[in-house]
């Protein structure tokens, strides 16, 4: 009996050593597909629960594009871009999606952009007609809800400037996305600056009592509304091959999405457990280009010009100091995009 117990103890030690030796030190985990015949690297992806954020990554998941690259995607939901960048820094996620407003952080060195997503049209400034907000000029002295540091703050700044106003001429209330919707519907604020699907929810609930004062298209020539995929500084250098594979899966999902907007909208609705109609309403929130079109914009300098103009706009809006501006190539990884597109 003692010999049996000793043998069992030895076997347990051997098993433990084998298990330890198969673990990874990269911070990423490994899993097998349903057939058990392929080792997949798990990449944790930070997203916001809307079509713009999820369409290409969900399309890549559903079509098997990520699996072809040996990647298993784990989705992690966040309310906004700055929070996603904070999660990258803490190591709780590997990659993440950010909207226009959060791009000031990569410029300041807090993240690196490894893939362009789209030019968006999801942001709006909406006024409560019953509170006397029918035009942009009516915003003076009003209480406006906004999530600071996001694309909605950027669109609000430009909207106020059009009327010769600044944030000093209004009362700003910093809220998260869900609170903004509640505050507007309840009448706690006079106007809001937010993005889809929040904008759609407000319009559906309040009907003729609200008016859209401005959106991204209104300022497209002055301020390209860029959405991008980011990692924390240094991650791309240490995980070059893996990041390129993830980007390739993302781009294949992007290409599929371009010709299947409605189908992908239904997949996104399933993923975030909402009414498919509400996601279908968001398919007009961006300019959905293909990988080939993206490569052309990289090669002819158009993409770099987008990001350069974005820096200038941040400086003009007071969100970035002029001395903080730096070459776009220092934080946008064009080579990763071109390599993944091959």
Tab-separated table of C-alpha atoms in Angstrom:
chain	number	residue	atom	x	y	z
A	1	UNK	CA	0.000	0.000	0.000
A	2	UNK	CA	2.899	2.338	0.876
A	3	UNK	CA	4.598	1.546	-2.445
A	4	UNK	CA	1.357	2.351	-4.287
A	5	UNK	CA	1.003	5.666	-2.454
A	6	UNK	CA	4.607	6.570	-3.265
A	7	UNK	CA	4.102	5.719	-6.943
A	8	UNK	CA	0.933	7.847	-7.037
A	9	UNK	CA	2.783	10.792	-5.499
A	10	UNK	CA	5.554	10.532	-8.101
A	11	UNK	CA	3.019	10.438	-10.924
A	12	UNK	CA	1.289	13.529	-9.584
A	13	UNK	CA	4.583	15.426	-9.467
A	14	UNK	CA	5.412	14.397	-13.046
A	15	UNK	CA	1.969	15.474	-14.237
A	16	UNK	CA	2.382	18.817	-12.516
A	17	UNK	CA	5.770	19.412	-14.133
A	18	UNK	CA	4.437	18.550	-17.589
A	19	UNK	CA	1.496	20.902	-17.158
A	20	UNK	CA	3.786	23.731	-16.060
A	21	UNK	CA	6.156	23.200	-18.956
A	22	UNK	CA	3.327	23.641	-21.485
A	23	UNK	CA	2.231	27.042	-20.173
A	24	UNK	CA	2.944	30.283	-22.047
A	25	UNK	CA	4.846	33.299	-20.772
A	26	UNK	CA	3.398	35.740	-23.298
A	27	UNK	CA	0.307	36.650	-21.288
A	28	UNK	CA	-1.883	34.936	-23.879
A	29	UNK	CA	-3.570	31.560	-23.461
A	30	UNK	CA	-3.960	28.600	-25.756
A	31	UNK	CA	-7.020	26.538	-26.610
A	32	UNK	CA	-8.080	23.913	-29.116
A	33	UNK	CA	-10.873	24.180	-31.636
A	34	UNK	CA	-13.952	21.948	-31.384
A	35	UNK	CA	-12.232	19.151	-33.309
A	36	UNK	CA	-9.217	19.413	-31.013
A	37	UNK	CA	-6.818	19.448	-33.937
A	38	UNK	CA	-5.443	22.994	-33.830
A	39	UNK	CA	-3.715	25.056	-31.165
A	40	UNK	CA	-5.202	28.564	-31.101
A	41	UNK	CA	-3.682	31.637	-29.462
A	42	UNK	CA	-6.321	33.538	-27.501
A	43	UNK	CA	-6.347	37.287	-28.115
A	44	UNK	CA	-8.477	39.420	-25.791
A	45	UNK	CA	-10.181	42.201	-27.746
A	46	UNK	CA	-11.668	45.335	-26.201
A	47	UNK	CA	-14.754	46.651	-27.982
A	48	UNK	CA	-17.753	48.924	-27.584
A	49	UNK	CA	-21.235	47.424	-28.118
A	50	UNK	CA	-22.037	48.857	-31.532
A	51	UNK	CA	-21.751	47.968	-35.220
A	52	UNK	CA	-18.808	50.267	-35.940
A	53	UNK	CA	-16.675	48.680	-33.241
A	54	UNK	CA	-17.601	45.054	-33.839
A	55	UNK	CA	-18.417	44.507	-37.507
A	56	UNK	CA	-14.991	43.482	-38.826
A	57	UNK	CA	-13.921	41.452	-35.803
A	58	UNK	CA	-17.238	39.560	-35.601
A	59	UNK	CA	-17.157	38.930	-39.360
A	60	UNK	CA	-13.647	37.552	-38.936
A	61	UNK	CA	-14.852	35.275	-36.150
A	62	UNK	CA	-17.940	34.015	-37.977
A	63	UNK	CA	-16.191	33.374	-41.305
A	64	UNK	CA	-13.272	31.568	-39.693
A	65	UNK	CA	-10.736	34.213	-40.747
A	66	UNK	CA	-9.139	34.364	-37.289
A	67	UNK	CA	-9.076	30.589	-36.923
A	68	UNK	CA	-7.175	30.397	-40.225
A	69	UNK	CA	-4.520	32.540	-38.548
A	70	UNK	CA	-4.452	30.313	-35.456
A	71	UNK	CA	-6.299	32.842	-33.312
A	72	UNK	CA	-9.205	32.478	-30.898
A	73	UNK	CA	-10.823	35.855	-30.176
A	74	UNK	CA	-12.111	36.656	-26.694
A	75	UNK	CA	-14.335	39.746	-26.708
A	76	UNK	CA	-14.374	42.107	-23.709
A	77	UNK	CA	-16.910	44.953	-23.594
A	78	UNK	CA	-16.094	48.543	-22.572
A	79	UNK	CA	-18.013	51.820	-22.585
A	80	UNK	CA	-15.462	53.993	-24.392
A	81	UNK	CA	-12.017	54.280	-25.964
A	82	UNK	CA	-10.077	55.821	-23.047
A	83	UNK	CA	-11.185	52.942	-20.820
A	84	UNK	CA	-10.039	50.445	-23.455
A	85	UNK	CA	-6.600	52.081	-23.600
A	86	UNK	CA	-6.385	51.910	-19.795
A	87	UNK	CA	-7.205	48.192	-20.004
A	88	UNK	CA	-4.419	47.700	-22.559
A	89	UNK	CA	-1.981	49.313	-20.173
A	90	UNK	CA	-3.088	47.082	-17.288
A	91	UNK	CA	-2.728	43.993	-19.488
A	92	UNK	CA	-6.334	42.847	-19.109
A	93	UNK	CA	-6.767	42.901	-22.918
A	94	UNK	CA	-4.330	42.559	-25.840
A	95	UNK	CA	-5.889	44.781	-28.518
A	96	UNK	CA	-8.731	47.271	-28.606
A	97	UNK	CA	-10.917	49.536	-30.748
A	98	UNK	CA	-11.096	53.307	-30.222
A	99	UNK	CA	-13.219	56.065	-31.713
A	100	UNK	CA	-11.988	59.507	-32.848
A	101	UNK	CA	-11.839	61.253	-29.480
A	102	UNK	CA	-9.529	58.731	-27.815
A	103	UNK	CA	-6.882	59.171	-30.538
A	104	UNK	CA	-5.265	61.951	-28.535
A	105	UNK	CA	-3.857	59.206	-26.288
A	106	UNK	CA	-1.823	57.379	-28.980
A	107	UNK	CA	-0.452	60.748	-30.076
A	108	UNK	CA	0.697	61.282	-26.478
A	109	UNK	CA	2.389	57.884	-26.465
A	110	UNK	CA	-0.169	55.890	-24.463
A	111	UNK	CA	-0.969	53.441	-27.303
A	112	UNK	CA	0.040	52.475	-30.844
A	113	UNK	CA	-2.360	52.214	-33.784
A	114	UNK	CA	-1.848	48.948	-35.665
A	115	UNK	CA	-4.865	49.090	-37.992
A	116	UNK	CA	-7.240	51.683	-39.433
A	117	UNK	CA	-10.903	50.791	-38.985
A	118	UNK	CA	-13.089	53.400	-40.685
A	119	UNK	CA	-14.119	57.014	-41.052
A	120	UNK	CA	-17.205	57.275	-38.921
A	121	UNK	CA	-20.468	59.141	-38.817
A	122	UNK	CA	-21.793	57.804	-35.532
A	123	UNK	CA	-21.453	60.959	-33.399
A	124	UNK	CA	-24.184	63.558	-33.007
A	125	UNK	CA	-25.124	66.512	-30.875
A	126	UNK	CA	-28.833	66.281	-30.073
A	127	UNK	CA	-30.978	69.018	-28.546
A	128	UNK	CA	-34.148	68.767	-26.452
A	129	UNK	CA	-36.708	70.904	-28.262
A	130	UNK	CA	-38.855	71.241	-25.123
A	131	UNK	CA	-35.848	72.716	-23.335
A	132	UNK	CA	-35.545	75.378	-26.018
A	133	UNK	CA	-32.699	73.794	-27.980
A	134	UNK	CA	-33.642	73.884	-31.653
A	135	UNK	CA	-30.439	75.260	-33.196
A	136	UNK	CA	-26.727	75.211	-32.409
A	137	UNK	CA	-26.951	78.804	-31.182
A	138	UNK	CA	-29.525	77.699	-28.581
A	139	UNK	CA	-26.839	75.661	-26.779
A	140	UNK	CA	-25.499	78.782	-25.042
A	141	UNK	CA	-26.011	78.489	-21.291
A	142	UNK	CA	-27.515	74.989	-21.597
A	143	UNK	CA	-26.594	71.814	-19.719
A	144	UNK	CA	-25.002	69.253	-22.039
A	145	UNK	CA	-24.135	65.640	-21.214
A	146	UNK	CA	-20.958	64.242	-22.787
A	147	UNK	CA	-18.417	61.495	-22.164
A	148	UNK	CA	-15.172	63.466	-21.936
A	149	UNK	CA	-12.170	62.183	-23.845
A	150	UNK	CA	-14.330	60.526	-26.485
A	151	UNK	CA	-15.322	61.310	-30.060
A	152	UNK	CA	-18.535	62.878	-28.785
A	153	UNK	CA	-16.590	65.579	-26.954
A	154	UNK	CA	-14.726	66.335	-30.167
A	155	UNK	CA	-17.923	66.748	-32.209
A	156	UNK	CA	-19.391	68.936	-29.448
A	157	UNK	CA	-16.338	71.220	-29.480
A	158	UNK	CA	-16.661	71.769	-33.238
A	159	UNK	CA	-20.417	72.307	-32.942
A	160	UNK	CA	-19.991	74.974	-30.297
A	161	UNK	CA	-17.257	76.667	-32.337
A	162	UNK	CA	-19.604	76.943	-35.311
A	163	UNK	CA	-21.885	79.080	-33.156
A	164	UNK	CA	-18.983	81.115	-31.793
A	165	UNK	CA	-19.194	79.331	-28.453
A	166	UNK	CA	-16.766	77.377	-26.266
A	167	UNK	CA	-17.242	74.921	-23.431
A	168	UNK	CA	-17.131	77.917	-21.075
A	169	UNK	CA	-20.427	79.109	-22.558
A	170	UNK	CA	-22.275	75.909	-21.558
A	171	UNK	CA	-22.525	73.626	-18.547
A	172	UNK	CA	-20.914	70.262	-19.287
A	173	UNK	CA	-21.851	67.118	-17.385
A	174	UNK	CA	-19.406	64.228	-17.786
A	175	UNK	CA	-21.307	60.924	-17.953
A	176	UNK	CA	-20.798	57.419	-19.271
A	177	UNK	CA	-22.694	56.265	-22.348
A	178	UNK	CA	-25.693	54.643	-20.634
A	179	UNK	CA	-26.154	57.559	-18.226
A	180	UNK	CA	-26.241	60.031	-21.130
A	181	UNK	CA	-29.267	58.287	-22.664
A	182	UNK	CA	-31.115	58.218	-19.339
A	183	UNK	CA	-30.336	61.871	-18.611
A	184	UNK	CA	-31.627	63.032	-21.989
A	185	UNK	CA	-34.826	61.005	-21.895
A	186	UNK	CA	-35.585	62.045	-18.314
A	187	UNK	CA	-35.050	65.727	-19.121
A	188	UNK	CA	-32.131	66.118	-16.705
A	189	UNK	CA	-30.060	67.763	-19.442
A	190	UNK	CA	-30.859	70.101	-22.322
A	191	UNK	CA	-28.683	68.436	-24.948
A	192	UNK	CA	-26.243	65.564	-25.372
A	193	UNK	CA	-23.192	64.720	-27.434
A	194	UNK	CA	-23.022	60.973	-27.951
A	195	UNK	CA	-22.750	58.214	-30.539
A	196	UNK	CA	-24.758	55.405	-32.079
A	197	UNK	CA	-26.599	53.380	-30.794
A	198	UNK	CA	-27.230	55.893	-27.990
A	199	UNK	CA	-28.370	58.464	-30.537
A	200	UNK	CA	-30.845	56.015	-32.069
A	201	UNK	CA	-32.250	55.083	-28.658
A	202	UNK	CA	-32.806	58.748	-27.746
A	203	UNK	CA	-34.531	59.562	-31.043
A	204	UNK	CA	-36.753	56.501	-30.837
A	205	UNK	CA	-37.873	57.330	-27.302
A	206	UNK	CA	-38.285	61.111	-27.661
A	207	UNK	CA	-39.439	61.423	-31.265
A	208	UNK	CA	-40.200	64.993	-32.316
A	209	UNK	CA	-39.040	66.323	-28.937
A	210	UNK	CA	-35.410	66.119	-30.088
A	211	UNK	CA	-33.440	67.543	-32.988
A	212	UNK	CA	-30.079	66.503	-34.416
A	213	UNK	CA	-27.908	69.625	-34.412
A	214	UNK	CA	-24.715	68.219	-35.928
A	215	UNK	CA	-22.872	65.033	-36.865
A	216	UNK	CA	-19.530	63.876	-38.258
A	217	UNK	CA	-20.527	64.482	-41.888
A	218	UNK	CA	-21.109	68.142	-41.124
A	219	UNK	CA	-17.396	68.567	-40.387
A	220	UNK	CA	-15.905	65.817	-42.586
A	221	UNK	CA	-13.732	68.230	-44.580
A	222	UNK	CA	-12.289	69.765	-41.425
A	223	UNK	CA	-12.136	66.788	-39.105
A	224	UNK	CA	-11.969	63.202	-40.379
A	225	UNK	CA	-13.676	60.996	-37.804
A	226	UNK	CA	-11.134	58.186	-37.541
A	227	UNK	CA	-11.656	54.893	-35.728
A	228	UNK	CA	-8.673	52.595	-35.204
A	229	UNK	CA	-7.355	49.429	-33.574
A	230	UNK	CA	-4.687	49.886	-30.904
A	231	UNK	CA	-2.216	48.070	-28.661
A	232	UNK	CA	-0.125	49.312	-25.767
A	233	UNK	CA	3.332	50.726	-26.572
A	234	UNK	CA	5.880	47.973	-27.164
A	235	UNK	CA	3.333	45.213	-27.725
A	236	UNK	CA	3.694	45.272	-31.510
A	237	UNK	CA	7.464	44.992	-31.357
A	238	UNK	CA	7.342	42.029	-28.978
A	239	UNK	CA	4.450	40.284	-30.776
A	240	UNK	CA	5.080	41.281	-34.396
A	241	UNK	CA	4.069	37.997	-36.043
A	242	UNK	CA	1.017	37.457	-33.821
A	243	UNK	CA	-0.260	40.999	-34.313
A	244	UNK	CA	0.162	40.704	-38.060
A	245	UNK	CA	-1.896	37.495	-38.029
A	246	UNK	CA	-4.624	39.161	-35.982
A	247	UNK	CA	-4.659	42.119	-38.386
A	248	UNK	CA	-4.920	39.746	-41.355
A	249	UNK	CA	-7.975	38.081	-39.784
A	250	UNK	CA	-9.441	41.511	-39.071
A	251	UNK	CA	-8.917	42.621	-42.680
A	252	UNK	CA	-10.542	39.457	-44.042
A	253	UNK	CA	-13.518	40.187	-41.817
A	254	UNK	CA	-13.510	43.771	-43.075
A	255	UNK	CA	-13.610	42.612	-46.696
A	256	UNK	CA	-16.485	40.228	-46.006
A	257	UNK	CA	-18.357	42.967	-44.136
A	258	UNK	CA	-18.174	45.367	-47.057
A	259	UNK	CA	-20.435	43.161	-49.202
A	260	UNK	CA	-22.562	41.740	-46.366
A	261	UNK	CA	-23.480	44.710	-44.150
A	262	UNK	CA	-26.884	43.380	-43.088
A	263	UNK	CA	-25.706	39.825	-42.420
A	264	UNK	CA	-22.850	41.079	-40.273
A	265	UNK	CA	-25.271	43.403	-38.440
A	266	UNK	CA	-27.299	40.349	-37.417
A	267	UNK	CA	-24.135	38.627	-36.191
A	268	UNK	CA	-23.224	41.693	-34.136
A	269	UNK	CA	-26.747	41.783	-32.680
A	270	UNK	CA	-26.376	38.156	-31.610
A	271	UNK	CA	-23.022	38.867	-30.005
A	272	UNK	CA	-24.251	41.788	-27.887
A	273	UNK	CA	-27.756	40.329	-27.372
A	274	UNK	CA	-29.814	43.200	-28.775
A	275	UNK	CA	-32.598	43.613	-31.316
A	276	UNK	CA	-31.137	43.110	-34.832
A	277	UNK	CA	-33.101	46.144	-36.062
A	278	UNK	CA	-31.185	48.421	-33.701
A	279	UNK	CA	-27.872	47.233	-35.157
A	280	UNK	CA	-29.117	47.390	-38.751
A	281	UNK	CA	-29.851	51.058	-38.084
A	282	UNK	CA	-26.118	51.539	-37.413
A	283	UNK	CA	-24.846	50.301	-40.781
A	284	UNK	CA	-24.754	53.909	-41.999
A	285	UNK	CA	-22.445	54.980	-39.170
A	286	UNK	CA	-19.256	54.713	-41.197
A	287	UNK	CA	-17.466	54.461	-44.520
A	288	UNK	CA	-16.802	50.732	-44.894
A	289	UNK	CA	-13.806	50.219	-47.181
A	290	UNK	CA	-11.982	47.073	-48.345
A	291	UNK	CA	-8.389	46.093	-47.633
A	292	UNK	CA	-7.378	47.028	-51.189
A	293	UNK	CA	-8.847	50.505	-50.748
A	294	UNK	CA	-7.031	50.862	-47.438
A	295	UNK	CA	-3.672	49.933	-48.994
A	296	UNK	CA	-4.222	52.535	-51.723
A	297	UNK	CA	-4.819	55.206	-49.074
A	298	UNK	CA	-1.633	54.191	-47.294
A	299	UNK	CA	0.464	54.270	-50.458
A	300	UNK	CA	-0.845	57.613	-51.761
A	301	UNK	CA	-0.498	59.289	-48.349
A	302	UNK	CA	-4.227	59.788	-47.765
A	303	UNK	CA	-4.301	57.758	-44.547
A	304	UNK	CA	-1.336	59.570	-43.060
A	305	UNK	CA	-3.007	62.875	-43.955
A	306	UNK	CA	-6.123	61.815	-42.003
A	307	UNK	CA	-4.099	61.249	-38.847
A	308	UNK	CA	-2.058	64.426	-39.354
A	309	UNK	CA	-5.225	66.515	-39.697
A	310	UNK	CA	-6.553	64.834	-36.572
A	311	UNK	CA	-3.510	66.054	-34.602
A	312	UNK	CA	-4.021	69.589	-35.845
A	313	UNK	CA	-7.669	69.491	-34.802
A	314	UNK	CA	-6.771	68.295	-31.305
A	315	UNK	CA	-4.363	71.221	-30.948
A	316	UNK	CA	-6.963	73.684	-32.201
A	317	UNK	CA	-9.524	72.275	-29.760
A	318	UNK	CA	-7.101	72.584	-26.859
A	319	UNK	CA	-6.939	68.840	-26.242
A	320	UNK	CA	-3.324	68.538	-27.373
A	321	UNK	CA	-0.367	70.863	-26.905
A	322	UNK	CA	1.475	71.837	-30.067
A	323	UNK	CA	4.727	70.483	-28.648
A	324	UNK	CA	3.028	67.089	-28.165
A	325	UNK	CA	2.485	66.700	-31.909
A	326	UNK	CA	4.762	64.116	-33.528
A	327	UNK	CA	5.207	62.309	-36.850
A	328	UNK	CA	2.246	60.048	-37.580
A	329	UNK	CA	4.600	57.174	-38.421
A	330	UNK	CA	5.780	57.155	-34.796
A	331	UNK	CA	2.461	55.824	-33.527
A	332	UNK	CA	0.612	54.469	-36.603
A	333	UNK	CA	2.040	51.107	-37.744
A	334	UNK	CA	1.619	51.346	-41.511
A	335	UNK	CA	3.994	48.413	-42.139
A	336	UNK	CA	1.821	46.107	-40.050
A	337	UNK	CA	-1.205	47.026	-42.156
A	338	UNK	CA	0.621	46.538	-45.460
A	339	UNK	CA	2.111	43.212	-44.391
A	340	UNK	CA	-1.258	41.922	-43.169
A	341	UNK	CA	-2.865	42.929	-46.462
A	342	UNK	CA	-0.523	40.737	-48.540
